[in-house]
Short mmCIF file of C-alpha atoms in Angstrom, two decimals:
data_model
loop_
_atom_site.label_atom_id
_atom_site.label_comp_id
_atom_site.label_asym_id
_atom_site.label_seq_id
_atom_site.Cartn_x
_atom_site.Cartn_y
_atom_site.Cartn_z
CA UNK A 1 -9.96 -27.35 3.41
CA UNK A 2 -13.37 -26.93 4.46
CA UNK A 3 -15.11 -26.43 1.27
CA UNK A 4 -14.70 -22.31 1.58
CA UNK A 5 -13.36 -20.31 -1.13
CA UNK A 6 -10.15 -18.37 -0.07
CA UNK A 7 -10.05 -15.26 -0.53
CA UNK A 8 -6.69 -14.34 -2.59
CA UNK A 9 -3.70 -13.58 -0.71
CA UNK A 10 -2.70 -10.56 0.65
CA UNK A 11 0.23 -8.73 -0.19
CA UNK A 12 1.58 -7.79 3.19
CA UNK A 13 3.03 -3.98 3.88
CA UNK A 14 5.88 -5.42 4.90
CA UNK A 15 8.70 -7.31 3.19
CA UNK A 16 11.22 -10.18 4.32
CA UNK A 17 14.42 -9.50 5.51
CA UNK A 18 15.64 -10.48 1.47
CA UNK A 19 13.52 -7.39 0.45
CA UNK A 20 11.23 -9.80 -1.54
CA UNK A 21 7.57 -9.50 -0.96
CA UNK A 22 5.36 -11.25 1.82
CA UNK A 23 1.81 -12.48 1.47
CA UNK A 24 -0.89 -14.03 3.91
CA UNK A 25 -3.46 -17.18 3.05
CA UNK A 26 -6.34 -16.58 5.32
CA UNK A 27 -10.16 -15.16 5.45
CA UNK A 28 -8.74 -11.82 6.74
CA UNK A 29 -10.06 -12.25 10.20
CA UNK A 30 -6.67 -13.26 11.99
CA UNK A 31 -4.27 -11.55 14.46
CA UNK A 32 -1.52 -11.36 11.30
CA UNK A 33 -4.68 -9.57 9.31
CA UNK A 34 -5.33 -7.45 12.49
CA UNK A 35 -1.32 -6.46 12.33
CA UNK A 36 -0.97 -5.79 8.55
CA UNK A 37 -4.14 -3.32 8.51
CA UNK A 38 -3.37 -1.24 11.87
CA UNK A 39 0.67 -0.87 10.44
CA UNK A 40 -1.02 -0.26 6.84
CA UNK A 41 -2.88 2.82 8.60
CA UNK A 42 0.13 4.21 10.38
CA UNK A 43 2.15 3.98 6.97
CA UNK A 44 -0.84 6.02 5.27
CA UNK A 45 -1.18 8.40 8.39
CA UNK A 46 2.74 9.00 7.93
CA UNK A 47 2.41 9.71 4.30
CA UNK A 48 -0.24 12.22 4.79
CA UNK A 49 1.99 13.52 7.65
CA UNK A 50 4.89 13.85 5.02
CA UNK A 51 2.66 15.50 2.28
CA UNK A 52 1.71 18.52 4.95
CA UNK A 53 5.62 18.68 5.65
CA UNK A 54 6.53 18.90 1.83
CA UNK A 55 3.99 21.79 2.05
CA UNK A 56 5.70 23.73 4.36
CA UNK A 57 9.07 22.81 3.18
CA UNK A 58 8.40 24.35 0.18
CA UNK A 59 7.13 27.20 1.39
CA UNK A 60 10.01 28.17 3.25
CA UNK A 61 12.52 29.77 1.16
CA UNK A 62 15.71 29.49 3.53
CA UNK A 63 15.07 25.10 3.62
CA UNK A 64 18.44 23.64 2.63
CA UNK A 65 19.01 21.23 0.02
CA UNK A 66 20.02 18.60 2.34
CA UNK A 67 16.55 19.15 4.46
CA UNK A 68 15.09 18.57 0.50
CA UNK A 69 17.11 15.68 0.22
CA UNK A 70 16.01 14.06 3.24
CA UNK A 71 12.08 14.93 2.37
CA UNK A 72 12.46 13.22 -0.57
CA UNK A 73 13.72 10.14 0.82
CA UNK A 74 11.30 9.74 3.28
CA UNK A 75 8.46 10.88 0.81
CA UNK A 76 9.86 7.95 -1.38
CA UNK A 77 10.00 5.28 1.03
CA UNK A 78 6.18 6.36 1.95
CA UNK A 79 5.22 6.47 -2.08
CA UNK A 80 7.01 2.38 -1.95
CA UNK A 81 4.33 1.83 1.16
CA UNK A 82 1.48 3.65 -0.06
CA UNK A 83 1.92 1.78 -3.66
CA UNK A 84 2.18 -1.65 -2.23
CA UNK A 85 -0.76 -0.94 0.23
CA UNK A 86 -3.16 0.22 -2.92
CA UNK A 87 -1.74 -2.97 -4.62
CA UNK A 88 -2.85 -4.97 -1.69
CA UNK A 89 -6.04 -3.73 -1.41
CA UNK A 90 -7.23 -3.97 -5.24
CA UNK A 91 -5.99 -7.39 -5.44
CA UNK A 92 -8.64 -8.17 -2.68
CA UNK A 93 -11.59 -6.22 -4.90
CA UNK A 94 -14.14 -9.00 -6.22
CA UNK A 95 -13.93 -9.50 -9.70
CA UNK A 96 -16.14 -7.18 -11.54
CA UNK A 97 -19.96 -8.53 -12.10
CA UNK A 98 -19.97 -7.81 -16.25
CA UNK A 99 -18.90 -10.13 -19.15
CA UNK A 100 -15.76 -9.31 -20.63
CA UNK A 101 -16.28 -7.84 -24.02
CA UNK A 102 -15.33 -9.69 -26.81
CA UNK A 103 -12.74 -8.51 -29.50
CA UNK A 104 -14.07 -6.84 -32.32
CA UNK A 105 -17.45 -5.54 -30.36
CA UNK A 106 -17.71 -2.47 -28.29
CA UNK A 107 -19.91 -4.01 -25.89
CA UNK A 108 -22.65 -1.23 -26.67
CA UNK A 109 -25.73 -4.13 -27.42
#
């Protein structure tokens, strides 16, 4: 250690091969960082991709249950990558600047 806080660790958008979450120690800088934000941009470019498909799947009176079906597994497997990505990312927020308030005060001065 050289003295330098870490920052916390990062909740990867990706999961190991046991389905059970992966993190990352490091100051965000790295290759692995690199990795986890370009794929975190192509999962949120595919979910916005999905949401303008929903719209014209349900606009479309003649779409098939089955298509539905289908749209709604892929819109769930991009809600699962889009959750974890927004968990990621407030994890990493700095911890607010104010003093907690104490019980039995409403903080008001």
């Amino acid at each position: 250690m050289t003295g330098h806080d870490l920052t916390p660790a990062r909740l990867l958008p990706w999961a190991s091969p046991e389905g059970k979450p992966c993190y990352l120690l490091s100051d965000g800088t790295g290759r692995l960082s690199r990795a986890a934000d370009t794929i975190e941009s192509v999962q949120l470019g595919m979910a916005g991709d999905l949401l303008d498909h929903a719209a014209d799947m349900l606009a479309d009176e003649k779409v098939t249950a089955g298509q539905l079906r289908f749209l709604l597994a892929r819109m769930s497997e991009a809600l699962t990558a889009v959750s974890r990505i927004a968990e990621s990312r407030g994890a990493r927020l700095p911890a607010p600047a104010y003093e907690a308030v104490t019980e039995g005060t409403d903080g008001g001065g």
